[in-house]
mmCIF file of C-alpha atoms in Angstrom:
data_model
loop_
_atom_site.group_PDB
_atom_site.id
_atom_site.type_symbol
_atom_site.label_atom_id
_atom_site.label_comp_id
_atom_site.label_asym_id
_atom_site.label_seq_id
_atom_site.Cartn_x
_atom_site.Cartn_y
_atom_site.Cartn_z
ATOM 1 C CA MET A 1402 -8.474 25.809 7.781
ATOM 2 C CA ASN A 1403 -5.508 27.861 8.963
ATOM 3 C CA GLU A 1404 -4.899 25.321 11.716
ATOM 4 C CA VAL A 1405 -5.073 22.446 9.200
ATOM 5 C CA TRP A 1406 -2.642 24.209 6.875
ATOM 6 C CA ASP A 1407 -0.252 24.927 9.748
ATOM 7 C CA SER A 1408 -0.290 21.269 10.789
ATOM 8 C CA LEU A 1409 0.300 20.191 7.185
ATOM 9 C CA THR A 1410 3.324 22.413 6.723
ATOM 10 C CA SER A 1411 4.804 22.071 10.198
ATOM 11 C CA VAL A 1412 7.359 19.490 11.205
ATOM 12 C CA GLN A 1413 5.996 17.298 13.985
ATOM 13 C CA PRO A 1414 8.241 16.172 16.867
ATOM 14 C CA GLU A 1415 9.991 12.861 16.327
ATOM 15 C CA PRO A 1416 8.204 9.977 18.059
ATOM 16 C CA SER A 1417 10.068 8.020 20.679
ATOM 17 C CA LEU A 1418 11.867 4.806 19.805
ATOM 18 C CA ARG A 1419 9.216 2.958 21.815
ATOM 19 C CA VAL A 1420 6.462 4.327 19.557
ATOM 20 C CA VAL A 1421 8.324 3.483 16.353
ATOM 21 C CA ILE A 1422 9.083 -0.084 17.454
ATOM 22 C CA GLY A 1423 5.650 -0.524 19.051
ATOM 23 C CA THR A 1424 3.803 0.464 15.864
ATOM 24 C CA GLY A 1425 6.049 -1.889 13.890
ATOM 25 C CA ILE A 1426 5.157 -4.772 16.207
ATOM 26 C CA ALA A 1427 1.463 -3.862 16.001
ATOM 27 C CA ALA A 1428 1.658 -3.845 12.192
ATOM 28 C CA LEU A 1429 3.381 -7.225 12.244
ATOM 29 C CA LEU A 1430 0.569 -8.650 14.388
ATOM 30 C CA LEU A 1431 -2.032 -7.285 11.958
ATOM 31 C CA ILE A 1432 -0.228 -9.171 9.207
ATOM 32 C CA ALA A 1433 0.795 -12.393 10.979
ATOM 33 C CA TRP A 1434 -2.477 -13.104 12.808
ATOM 34 C CA ARG A 1435 -4.528 -14.845 10.134
ATOM 35 C CA PRO A 1436 -8.056 -13.975 11.413
ATOM 36 C CA VAL A 1437 -7.124 -10.286 11.371
ATOM 37 C CA TRP A 1438 -5.095 -10.503 8.157
ATOM 38 C CA ARG A 1439 -8.211 -11.642 6.261
ATOM 39 C CA HIS A 1440 -9.574 -8.150 6.834
ATOM 40 C CA THR A 1441 -6.487 -5.938 6.964
ATOM 41 C CA ARG A 1442 -5.222 -7.394 3.691
ATOM 42 C CA GLN A 1443 -7.828 -5.250 1.950
ATOM 43 C CA VAL A 1444 -5.552 -2.268 2.610
ATOM 44 C CA VAL A 1445 -2.836 -4.009 0.585
ATOM 45 C CA THR A 1446 -5.336 -4.666 -2.207
ATOM 46 C CA ILE A 1447 -6.309 -0.990 -2.250
ATOM 47 C CA ALA A 1448 -2.640 -0.028 -2.610
ATOM 48 C CA HIS A 1449 -2.047 -2.797 -5.189
ATOM 49 C CA GLU A 1450 -4.905 -1.754 -7.444
ATOM 50 C CA GLY A 1451 -4.153 1.908 -6.864
ATOM 51 C CA ALA A 1452 -0.622 1.307 -8.162
ATOM 52 C CA HIS A 1453 -2.010 -0.389 -11.281
ATOM 53 C CA GLY A 1454 -4.316 2.550 -11.861
ATOM 54 C CA LEU A 1455 -1.626 5.178 -11.265
ATOM 55 C CA ILE A 1456 0.809 3.630 -13.735
ATOM 56 C CA ALA A 1457 -1.965 3.047 -16.273
ATOM 57 C CA ALA A 1458 -2.722 6.762 -16.187
ATOM 58 C CA LEU A 1459 0.962 7.729 -16.359
ATOM 59 C CA VAL A 1460 1.647 5.579 -19.447
ATOM 60 C CA GLY A 1461 -1.376 6.982 -21.261
ATOM 61 C CA ARG A 1462 -3.848 4.129 -20.909
ATOM 62 C CA LYS A 1463 -7.522 4.949 -20.290
ATOM 63 C CA LEU A 1464 -8.522 3.783 -16.828
ATOM 64 C CA ALA A 1465 -11.929 2.077 -17.039
ATOM 65 C CA GLY A 1466 -12.405 1.298 -13.346
ATOM 66 C CA ILE A 1467 -11.257 -0.623 -10.284
ATOM 67 C CA ARG A 1468 -13.076 -3.376 -8.397
ATOM 68 C CA LEU A 1469 -12.265 -4.650 -4.902
ATOM 69 C CA HIS A 1470 -13.728 -7.961 -3.746
ATOM 70 C CA SER A 1471 -14.546 -9.425 -0.343
ATOM 71 C CA ASP A 1472 -11.884 -12.152 -0.757
ATOM 72 C CA THR A 1473 -9.308 -9.303 -0.875
ATOM 73 C CA SER A 1474 -8.733 -9.764 -4.585
ATOM 74 C CA GLY A 1475 -9.139 -6.901 -6.997
ATOM 75 C CA VAL A 1476 -8.993 -5.956 -10.655
ATOM 76 C CA THR A 1477 -8.034 -2.789 -12.476
ATOM 77 C CA VAL A 1478 -9.308 -2.387 -16.022
ATOM 78 C CA SER A 1479 -7.583 -0.041 -18.447
ATOM 79 C CA ARG A 1480 -7.969 0.401 -22.174
ATOM 80 C CA GLY A 1481 -5.081 0.621 -24.588
ATOM 81 C CA HIS A 1482 -2.704 -1.592 -26.510
ATOM 82 C CA PRO A 1483 -2.801 -5.076 -24.948
ATOM 83 C CA THR A 1484 0.960 -5.542 -25.309
ATOM 84 C CA GLY A 1485 4.059 -3.395 -25.172
ATOM 85 C CA PRO A 1486 5.989 -1.459 -22.520
ATOM 86 C CA GLY A 1487 2.928 0.366 -21.187
ATOM 87 C CA MET A 1488 1.029 -2.814 -20.380
ATOM 88 C CA ILE A 1489 4.154 -4.395 -18.890
ATOM 89 C CA ALA A 1490 4.640 -1.356 -16.646
ATOM 90 C CA VAL A 1491 1.040 -1.584 -15.428
ATOM 91 C CA LEU A 1492 1.402 -5.263 -14.542
ATOM 92 C CA LEU A 1493 4.748 -4.659 -12.852
ATOM 93 C CA ALA A 1494 3.290 -1.999 -10.564
ATOM 94 C CA GLY A 1495 0.833 -4.099 -8.563
ATOM 95 C CA TYR A 1496 2.801 -6.198 -6.084
ATOM 96 C CA PRO A 1497 5.648 -3.705 -5.535
ATOM 97 C CA GLY A 1498 3.071 -0.899 -5.237
ATOM 98 C CA PRO A 1499 2.261 -1.234 -1.507
ATOM 99 C CA ALA A 1500 5.971 -1.464 -0.659
ATOM 100 C CA LEU A 1501 6.825 1.588 -2.759
ATOM 101 C CA PHE A 1502 3.972 3.554 -1.195
ATOM 102 C CA GLY A 1503 5.249 2.451 2.201
ATOM 103 C CA LEU A 1504 8.762 3.558 1.300
ATOM 104 C CA ALA A 1505 7.487 6.962 0.167
ATOM 105 C CA ALA A 1506 5.583 7.235 3.465
ATOM 106 C CA ALA A 1507 8.725 6.320 5.401
ATOM 107 C CA PHE A 1508 10.617 9.088 3.614
ATOM 108 C CA VAL A 1509 7.934 11.657 4.479
ATOM 109 C CA LEU A 1510 7.915 10.497 8.108
ATOM 110 C CA SER A 1511 11.696 10.724 8.264
ATOM 111 C CA ARG A 1512 11.274 14.427 7.469
ATOM 112 C CA GLY A 1513 8.714 14.839 10.267
ATOM 113 C CA TYR A 1514 5.553 15.387 8.196
ATOM 114 C CA ALA A 1515 3.206 12.817 9.699
ATOM 115 C CA VAL A 1516 0.087 14.978 9.343
ATOM 116 C CA ALA A 1517 0.888 15.868 5.737
ATOM 117 C CA LEU A 1518 1.279 12.164 5.044
ATOM 118 C CA LEU A 1519 -2.202 11.383 6.398
ATOM 119 C CA TRP A 1520 -3.876 14.178 4.434
ATOM 120 C CA GLY A 1521 -1.984 13.173 1.298
ATOM 121 C CA LEU A 1522 -3.279 9.638 1.783
ATOM 122 C CA LEU A 1523 -6.820 10.991 2.118
ATOM 123 C CA LEU A 1524 -6.467 12.874 -1.162
ATOM 124 C CA ALA A 1525 -5.209 9.719 -2.883
ATOM 125 C CA LEU A 1526 -8.179 7.739 -1.519
ATOM 126 C CA VAL A 1527 -10.643 10.349 -2.804
ATOM 127 C CA ILE A 1528 -9.103 10.099 -6.282
ATOM 128 C CA LEU A 1529 -9.214 6.299 -6.068
ATOM 129 C CA LEU A 1530 -12.850 6.413 -4.951
ATOM 130 C CA LEU A 1531 -13.799 8.031 -8.258
ATOM 131 C CA GLN A 1532 -12.551 4.922 -10.082
ATOM 132 C CA ILE A 1533 -14.269 2.269 -7.942
ATOM 133 C CA ARG A 1534 -16.934 0.359 -9.855
ATOM 134 C CA ASN A 1535 -18.515 -1.972 -7.278
ATOM 135 C CA LEU A 1536 -20.275 -1.537 -3.945
ATOM 136 C CA TYR A 1537 -17.859 -3.622 -1.884
ATOM 137 C CA GLY A 1538 -14.931 -1.642 -3.238
ATOM 138 C CA LEU A 1539 -16.756 1.596 -2.475
ATOM 139 C CA TRP A 1540 -17.422 0.427 1.076
ATOM 140 C CA SER A 1541 -13.817 -0.690 1.604
ATOM 141 C CA VAL A 1542 -12.311 2.614 0.513
ATOM 142 C CA LEU A 1543 -14.859 4.625 2.491
ATOM 143 C CA VAL A 1544 -14.205 2.672 5.704
ATOM 144 C CA PHE A 1545 -10.438 2.950 5.345
ATOM 145 C CA GLY A 1546 -10.649 6.612 4.370
ATOM 146 C CA GLY A 1547 -13.038 7.310 7.233
ATOM 147 C CA GLY A 1548 -10.542 5.891 9.718
ATOM 148 C CA VAL A 1549 -7.716 7.980 8.275
ATOM 149 C CA PHE A 1550 -9.900 11.102 8.320
ATOM 150 C CA ALA A 1551 -10.962 10.547 11.933
ATOM 151 C CA VAL A 1552 -7.358 10.340 13.089
ATOM 152 C CA SER A 1553 -6.314 13.289 10.901
ATOM 153 C CA TRP A 1554 -9.139 15.536 12.138
ATOM 154 C CA TRP A 1555 -9.643 14.586 15.773
ATOM 155 C CA GLY A 1556 -6.438 12.821 16.787
ATOM 156 C CA SER A 1557 -3.764 14.502 18.838
ATOM 157 C CA ALA A 1558 -0.327 15.054 17.330
ATOM 158 C CA ALA A 1559 0.963 11.945 19.132
ATOM 159 C CA VAL A 1560 -1.929 9.810 17.870
ATOM 160 C CA GLN A 1561 -1.514 11.087 14.309
ATOM 161 C CA SER A 1562 2.189 10.317 14.357
ATOM 162 C CA ALA A 1563 1.690 6.831 15.770
ATOM 163 C CA PHE A 1564 -1.061 6.061 13.247
ATOM 164 C CA ALA A 1565 1.096 7.278 10.350
ATOM 165 C CA HIS A 1566 3.929 5.019 11.504
ATOM 166 C CA LEU A 1567 1.530 2.085 11.880
ATOM 167 C CA LEU A 1568 0.275 2.487 8.306
ATOM 168 C CA THR A 1569 3.821 2.834 6.985
ATOM 169 C CA TRP A 1570 5.045 -0.280 8.780
ATOM 170 C CA PHE A 1571 1.956 -2.161 7.647
ATOM 171 C CA LEU A 1572 2.563 -1.422 3.958
ATOM 172 C CA LEU A 1573 6.264 -2.235 4.176
ATOM 173 C CA LEU A 1574 5.732 -5.511 6.056
ATOM 174 C CA ALA A 1575 2.581 -6.670 4.269
ATOM 175 C CA ALA A 1576 3.954 -6.334 0.737
ATOM 176 C CA PRO A 1577 6.410 -9.289 1.025
ATOM 177 C CA ARG A 1578 3.668 -11.483 2.508
ATOM 178 C CA ALA A 1579 1.422 -10.721 -0.465
ATOM 179 C CA VAL A 1580 4.208 -11.885 -2.786
ATOM 180 C CA LEU A 1581 4.593 -15.106 -0.787
ATOM 181 C CA GLU A 1582 0.854 -15.687 -1.044
ATOM 182 C CA LEU A 1583 1.052 -15.169 -4.793
ATOM 183 C CA GLN A 1584 3.674 -17.884 -5.167
ATOM 184 C CA HIS A 1585 1.797 -20.193 -2.790
ATOM 185 C CA SER A 1586 -1.315 -19.774 -4.926
ATOM 186 C CA ARG A 1587 0.647 -20.499 -8.098
ATOM 187 C CA ARG A 1588 2.191 -23.640 -6.606
ATOM 188 C CA GLY A 1589 -1.303 -24.823 -5.705
ATOM 189 C CA GLY A 1590 -2.430 -24.504 -9.294
ATOM 190 C CA GLY A 1591 -4.114 -21.131 -8.931
ATOM 191 C CA GLY A 1592 -3.129 -17.652 -9.919
ATOM 192 C CA ARG A 1593 -2.823 -18.383 -13.628
ATOM 193 C CA SER A 1594 -4.207 -14.955 -14.383
ATOM 194 C CA SER A 1595 -1.872 -13.313 -11.847
ATOM 195 C CA ASP A 1596 0.325 -10.356 -12.711
ATOM 196 C CA ALA A 1597 3.383 -12.631 -12.885
ATOM 197 C CA ASP A 1598 1.714 -15.038 -15.319
ATOM 198 C CA GLN A 1599 0.427 -12.224 -17.490
ATOM 199 C CA LEU A 1600 3.953 -10.805 -17.575
ATOM 200 C CA ARG A 1601 5.226 -14.230 -18.644
ATOM 201 C CA ARG A 1602 2.819 -14.241 -21.578
ATOM 202 C CA LEU A 1603 3.817 -10.716 -22.580
ATOM 203 C CA THR A 1604 7.594 -11.046 -22.192
ATOM 204 C CA GLY A 1605 8.434 -14.742 -22.353
ATOM 205 C CA VAL A 1606 10.269 -14.428 -19.017
ATOM 206 C CA PRO A 1607 9.185 -17.188 -16.579
ATOM 207 C CA ALA A 1608 6.543 -16.158 -14.066
ATOM 208 C CA LEU A 1609 8.728 -17.367 -11.199
ATOM 209 C CA MET A 1610 11.349 -14.794 -12.136
ATOM 210 C CA TRP A 1611 8.733 -12.054 -12.010
ATOM 211 C CA VAL A 1612 7.673 -13.282 -8.582
ATOM 212 C CA GLY A 1613 11.334 -13.043 -7.600
ATOM 213 C CA VAL A 1614 11.481 -9.460 -8.864
ATOM 214 C CA PHE A 1615 8.387 -8.603 -6.822
ATOM 215 C CA GLY A 1616 9.981 -10.183 -3.760
ATOM 216 C CA LEU A 1617 13.296 -8.383 -4.164
ATOM 217 C CA VAL A 1618 11.627 -4.999 -4.605
ATOM 218 C CA THR A 1619 9.366 -5.423 -1.574
ATOM 219 C CA LEU A 1620 12.222 -6.650 0.628
ATOM 220 C CA GLY A 1621 14.450 -3.844 -0.591
ATOM 221 C CA CYS A 1622 11.799 -1.265 0.268
ATOM 222 C CA LEU A 1623 11.407 -2.827 3.708
ATOM 223 C CA ALA A 1624 15.159 -2.682 4.337
ATOM 224 C CA VAL A 1625 15.422 0.975 3.305
ATOM 225 C CA GLY A 1626 12.285 1.814 5.279
ATOM 226 C CA VAL A 1627 13.791 0.311 8.415
ATOM 227 C CA VAL A 1628 16.919 2.442 7.953
ATOM 228 C CA TRP A 1629 14.851 5.595 7.393
ATOM 229 C CA SER A 1630 12.830 4.848 10.536
ATOM 230 C CA GLY A 1631 15.965 5.513 12.565
ATOM 231 C CA VAL A 1632 15.601 2.310 14.607
ATOM 232 C CA PRO A 1633 19.037 0.841 13.739
ATOM 233 C CA ALA A 1634 20.803 4.107 14.644
ATOM 234 C CA ASP A 1635 18.891 4.442 17.922
ATOM 235 C CA LEU A 1636 19.588 0.858 18.952
ATOM 236 C CA GLY A 1637 23.231 1.269 18.012
ATOM 237 C CA GLY A 1638 23.557 4.489 19.984
ATOM 238 C CA GLY A 1639 23.965 6.641 16.893
ATOM 239 C CA PRO A 1640 22.953 10.318 16.632
#
């Protein structure tokens, strides 16, 4: 336990530019290659529903459970007033959630705490696991958490750092694609119960504008995350 605590509180060496760029490219492939994306998208759904649940708890709603489905959709059920700022905040959290988690991860990595990031993620997954209400969701979180635990416990410092960067890039890059898929679904006549459409019914603001807000937030997080990664400074010969 002393070794674990030391690794949590110690600053790990900065990875090379090759590792940072390489993990970004690997994350992009996991997102752009459709056969793989059908499976890796579940990580985005976990973050999406986790964001709903986190905000629901913060605004005082009673979280009744989270379900994750094999088609990478999910639903978070909370009890409370069906309208008002609290419900709006919960609906707003979903699509920006993965990007904001990715941005927080990028900040932690920029300070050199890759191991602390992985163990913090494990703690968040354990808390999320307590709210899962279906077998597929339970399996999804356990598989993802098992992979994170394996790297955190048995991986070398270099492997842990690379894996942390891969997860961070994945969240930052996948979030905008999820927003694009939302709008594609809406244009095809689906998604009428989406977060954007529920926000339209609550606020009167067109759903397309909410989709735009989701897109701007996710792209903004990606841009800041790229800056925090240090890649632009390294390529430009900065310090």
